[in-house]
Amino acid sequence: MTGALFEITFMAAAPFWLLMIFAPNWRPTARVASSPLTVLPVLTLWAVMAAPVFPELWAAVSSPDIDTFRDLTSLANGAGAVWAQIIAWDLLLGQWMFLESRRLGMSPLVTGPLLVLTILLSPIGLVVLLVVRAARRTRSRPAGRAYEKVGGPADS
């Protein structure tokens, strides 16, 4: 059963990824990407897989060390729960990246492959977006204006 739940986990997130990658300009896509509720199906699967191993899960997160985490992920439900958590957080990250790329005016031809990269290796996809975002902010700053550390214009 855990194997099937593991397989279903990504399928529960896939429709949202497909919308952001293949229908980025469709009006409902932005509404869907703006909702944190997209992760509820994946989090439901997480709960089903995490419940039987909750003592091991709690031990791994409340006092983390590599051996405790290894023990958790050696259990089918433990590995499945960790996988579901990764899929849920990656989806939320992908939604933010999608919305941020739209705000920055990035082409869907750039955003689509970036989201695919994020599905596969989210830390790399995030770093690429952050570099693009920083480059766009640097180019758009008016000369001679002071900027706060958070990147916005200072109050004058």
PDB file of C-alpha atoms in Angstrom, residues 44-151:
ATOM      1  CA  THR A  44      -3.270  14.099   3.017  1.00  0.00           C
ATOM      2  CA  LEU A  45      -1.031  11.385   1.573  1.00  0.00           C
ATOM      3  CA  TRP A  46       1.739  12.567   3.911  1.00  0.00           C
ATOM      4  CA  ALA A  47      -0.578  12.135   6.907  1.00  0.00           C
ATOM      5  CA  VAL A  48      -1.594   8.628   5.834  1.00  0.00           C
ATOM      6  CA  MET A  49       2.041   7.564   5.465  1.00  0.00           C
ATOM      7  CA  ALA A  50       3.320   9.464   8.515  1.00  0.00           C
ATOM      8  CA  ALA A  51       0.715   8.202  10.993  1.00  0.00           C
ATOM      9  CA  PRO A  52       2.079   4.634  11.321  1.00  0.00           C
ATOM     10  CA  VAL A  53       5.647   5.890  11.842  1.00  0.00           C
ATOM     11  CA  PHE A  54       4.891   9.020  13.821  1.00  0.00           C
ATOM     12  CA  PRO A  55       7.092   8.077  16.807  1.00  0.00           C
ATOM     13  CA  GLU A  56      10.062   7.565  14.464  1.00  0.00           C
ATOM     14  CA  LEU A  57       9.180  10.731  12.543  1.00  0.00           C
ATOM     15  CA  TRP A  58       8.966  12.738  15.757  1.00  0.00           C
ATOM     16  CA  ALA A  59      12.305  11.357  16.937  1.00  0.00           C
ATOM     17  CA  ALA A  60      13.912  12.333  13.618  1.00  0.00           C
ATOM     18  CA  VAL A  61      12.618  15.912  13.635  1.00  0.00           C
ATOM     19  CA  SER A  62      12.716  16.715  17.346  1.00  0.00           C
ATOM     20  CA  SER A  63      16.302  15.595  17.860  1.00  0.00           C
ATOM     21  CA  PRO A  64      17.771  15.385  14.382  1.00  0.00           C
ATOM     22  CA  ASP A  65      20.856  13.375  13.641  1.00  0.00           C
ATOM     23  CA  ILE A  66      21.825  11.374  10.586  1.00  0.00           C
ATOM     24  CA  ASP A  67      21.293   7.948  12.160  1.00  0.00           C
ATOM     25  CA  THR A  68      17.776   8.748  13.390  1.00  0.00           C
ATOM     26  CA  PHE A  69      16.862  10.162   9.992  1.00  0.00           C
ATOM     27  CA  ARG A  70      18.363   7.105   8.277  1.00  0.00           C
ATOM     28  CA  ASP A  71      16.260   4.877  10.554  1.00  0.00           C
ATOM     29  CA  LEU A  72      13.120   6.799   9.590  1.00  0.00           C
ATOM     30  CA  THR A  73      13.770   6.625   5.861  1.00  0.00           C
ATOM     31  CA  SER A  74      14.593   2.911   6.032  1.00  0.00           C
ATOM     32  CA  LEU A  75      10.898   2.360   6.808  1.00  0.00           C
ATOM     33  CA  ALA A  76       8.587   2.372   3.771  1.00  0.00           C
ATOM     34  CA  ASN A  77       6.117   4.754   5.425  1.00  0.00           C
ATOM     35  CA  GLY A  78       8.972   6.937   6.662  1.00  0.00           C
ATOM     36  CA  ALA A  79      10.457   7.280   3.184  1.00  0.00           C
ATOM     37  CA  GLY A  80       6.981   7.842   1.748  1.00  0.00           C
ATOM     38  CA  ALA A  81       6.199  10.569   4.276  1.00  0.00           C
ATOM     39  CA  VAL A  82       9.502  12.331   3.598  1.00  0.00           C
ATOM     40  CA  TRP A  83       8.819  12.086  -0.149  1.00  0.00           C
ATOM     41  CA  ALA A  84       5.324  13.553   0.265  1.00  0.00           C
ATOM     42  CA  GLN A  85       6.729  16.417   2.338  1.00  0.00           C
ATOM     43  CA  ILE A  86       9.327  17.148  -0.361  1.00  0.00           C
ATOM     44  CA  ILE A  87       6.654  17.090  -3.077  1.00  0.00           C
ATOM     45  CA  ALA A  88       4.381  19.438  -1.081  1.00  0.00           C
ATOM     46  CA  TRP A  89       7.117  21.969  -0.342  1.00  0.00           C
ATOM     47  CA  ASP A  90       8.473  21.789  -3.893  1.00  0.00           C
ATOM     48  CA  LEU A  91       4.981  22.509  -5.202  1.00  0.00           C
ATOM     49  CA  LEU A  92       4.625  25.557  -2.946  1.00  0.00           C
ATOM     50  CA  LEU A  93       8.088  26.701  -4.013  1.00  0.00           C
ATOM     51  CA  GLY A  94       7.172  26.172  -7.664  1.00  0.00           C
ATOM     52  CA  GLN A  95       3.990  28.187  -7.240  1.00  0.00           C
ATOM     53  CA  TRP A  96       5.938  31.076  -5.726  1.00  0.00           C
ATOM     54  CA  MET A  97       8.511  30.852  -8.523  1.00  0.00           C
ATOM     55  CA  PHE A  98       5.732  30.859 -11.131  1.00  0.00           C
ATOM     56  CA  LEU A  99       4.091  33.936  -9.610  1.00  0.00           C
ATOM     57  CA  GLU A 100       7.443  35.690  -9.152  1.00  0.00           C
ATOM     58  CA  SER A 101       8.439  34.982 -12.755  1.00  0.00           C
ATOM     59  CA  ARG A 102       5.157  36.505 -13.931  1.00  0.00           C
ATOM     60  CA  ARG A 103       5.743  39.545 -11.728  1.00  0.00           C
ATOM     61  CA  LEU A 104       9.207  39.911 -13.243  1.00  0.00           C
ATOM     62  CA  GLY A 105       7.807  39.585 -16.764  1.00  0.00           C
ATOM     63  CA  MET A 106       9.828  36.470 -17.551  1.00  0.00           C
ATOM     64  CA  SER A 107       8.925  34.602 -20.712  1.00  0.00           C
ATOM     65  CA  PRO A 108       7.009  31.354 -20.223  1.00  0.00           C
ATOM     66  CA  LEU A 109       9.680  29.825 -22.480  1.00  0.00           C
ATOM     67  CA  VAL A 110      12.166  30.494 -19.673  1.00  0.00           C
ATOM     68  CA  THR A 111       9.829  29.823 -16.758  1.00  0.00           C
ATOM     69  CA  GLY A 112       8.607  26.443 -18.049  1.00  0.00           C
ATOM     70  CA  PRO A 113      12.053  24.789 -18.173  1.00  0.00           C
ATOM     71  CA  LEU A 114      12.930  26.455 -14.871  1.00  0.00           C
ATOM     72  CA  LEU A 115       9.877  24.848 -13.272  1.00  0.00           C
ATOM     73  CA  VAL A 116      10.832  21.455 -14.738  1.00  0.00           C
ATOM     74  CA  LEU A 117      14.288  21.903 -13.198  1.00  0.00           C
ATOM     75  CA  THR A 118      12.584  22.759  -9.910  1.00  0.00           C
ATOM     76  CA  ILE A 119      10.518  19.568 -10.028  1.00  0.00           C
ATOM     77  CA  LEU A 120      13.701  17.535 -10.442  1.00  0.00           C
ATOM     78  CA  LEU A 121      16.230  19.524  -8.387  1.00  0.00           C
ATOM     79  CA  SER A 122      14.432  22.296  -6.533  1.00  0.00           C
ATOM     80  CA  PRO A 123      17.510  23.838  -4.868  1.00  0.00           C
ATOM     81  CA  ILE A 124      19.094  24.460  -8.278  1.00  0.00           C
ATOM     82  CA  GLY A 125      15.854  25.809  -9.763  1.00  0.00           C
ATOM     83  CA  LEU A 126      15.458  28.194  -6.839  1.00  0.00           C
ATOM     84  CA  VAL A 127      19.036  29.465  -7.120  1.00  0.00           C
ATOM     85  CA  VAL A 128      18.587  30.099 -10.857  1.00  0.00           C
ATOM     86  CA  LEU A 129      15.397  32.088 -10.231  1.00  0.00           C
ATOM     87  CA  LEU A 130      17.034  34.073  -7.426  1.00  0.00           C
ATOM     88  CA  VAL A 131      19.960  34.968  -9.702  1.00  0.00           C
ATOM     89  CA  VAL A 132      17.585  36.065 -12.488  1.00  0.00           C
ATOM     90  CA  ARG A 133      15.516  38.007  -9.965  1.00  0.00           C
ATOM     91  CA  ALA A 134      18.580  39.787  -8.559  1.00  0.00           C
ATOM     92  CA  ALA A 135      19.811  40.626 -12.059  1.00  0.00           C
ATOM     93  CA  ARG A 136      16.448  42.095 -13.014  1.00  0.00           C
ATOM     94  CA  ARG A 137      16.280  44.135  -9.804  1.00  0.00           C
ATOM     95  CA  THR A 138      19.795  45.481 -10.374  1.00  0.00           C
ATOM     96  CA  ARG A 139      18.932  46.516 -13.937  1.00  0.00           C
ATOM     97  CA  SER A 140      15.675  48.191 -12.904  1.00  0.00           C
ATOM     98  CA  ARG A 141      17.077  50.319 -10.055  1.00  0.00           C
ATOM     99  CA  PRO A 142      17.053  54.004 -10.868  1.00  0.00           C
ATOM    100  CA  ALA A 143      20.512  55.575 -10.663  1.00  0.00           C
ATOM    101  CA  GLY A 144      21.221  57.557  -7.513  1.00  0.00           C
ATOM    102  CA  ARG A 145      18.360  56.118  -5.408  1.00  0.00           C
ATOM    103  CA  ALA A 146      19.070  54.574  -2.017  1.00  0.00           C
ATOM    104  CA  TYR A 147      17.674  51.101  -1.478  1.00  0.00           C
ATOM    105  CA  GLU A 148      16.867  49.318   1.736  1.00  0.00           C
ATOM    106  CA  LYS A 149      18.466  45.980   2.516  1.00  0.00           C
ATOM    107  CA  VAL A 150      15.235  44.219   1.552  1.00  0.00           C
ATOM    108  CA  GLY A 151      15.600  45.544  -1.980  1.00  0.00           C
TER     109      GLY A 151
END
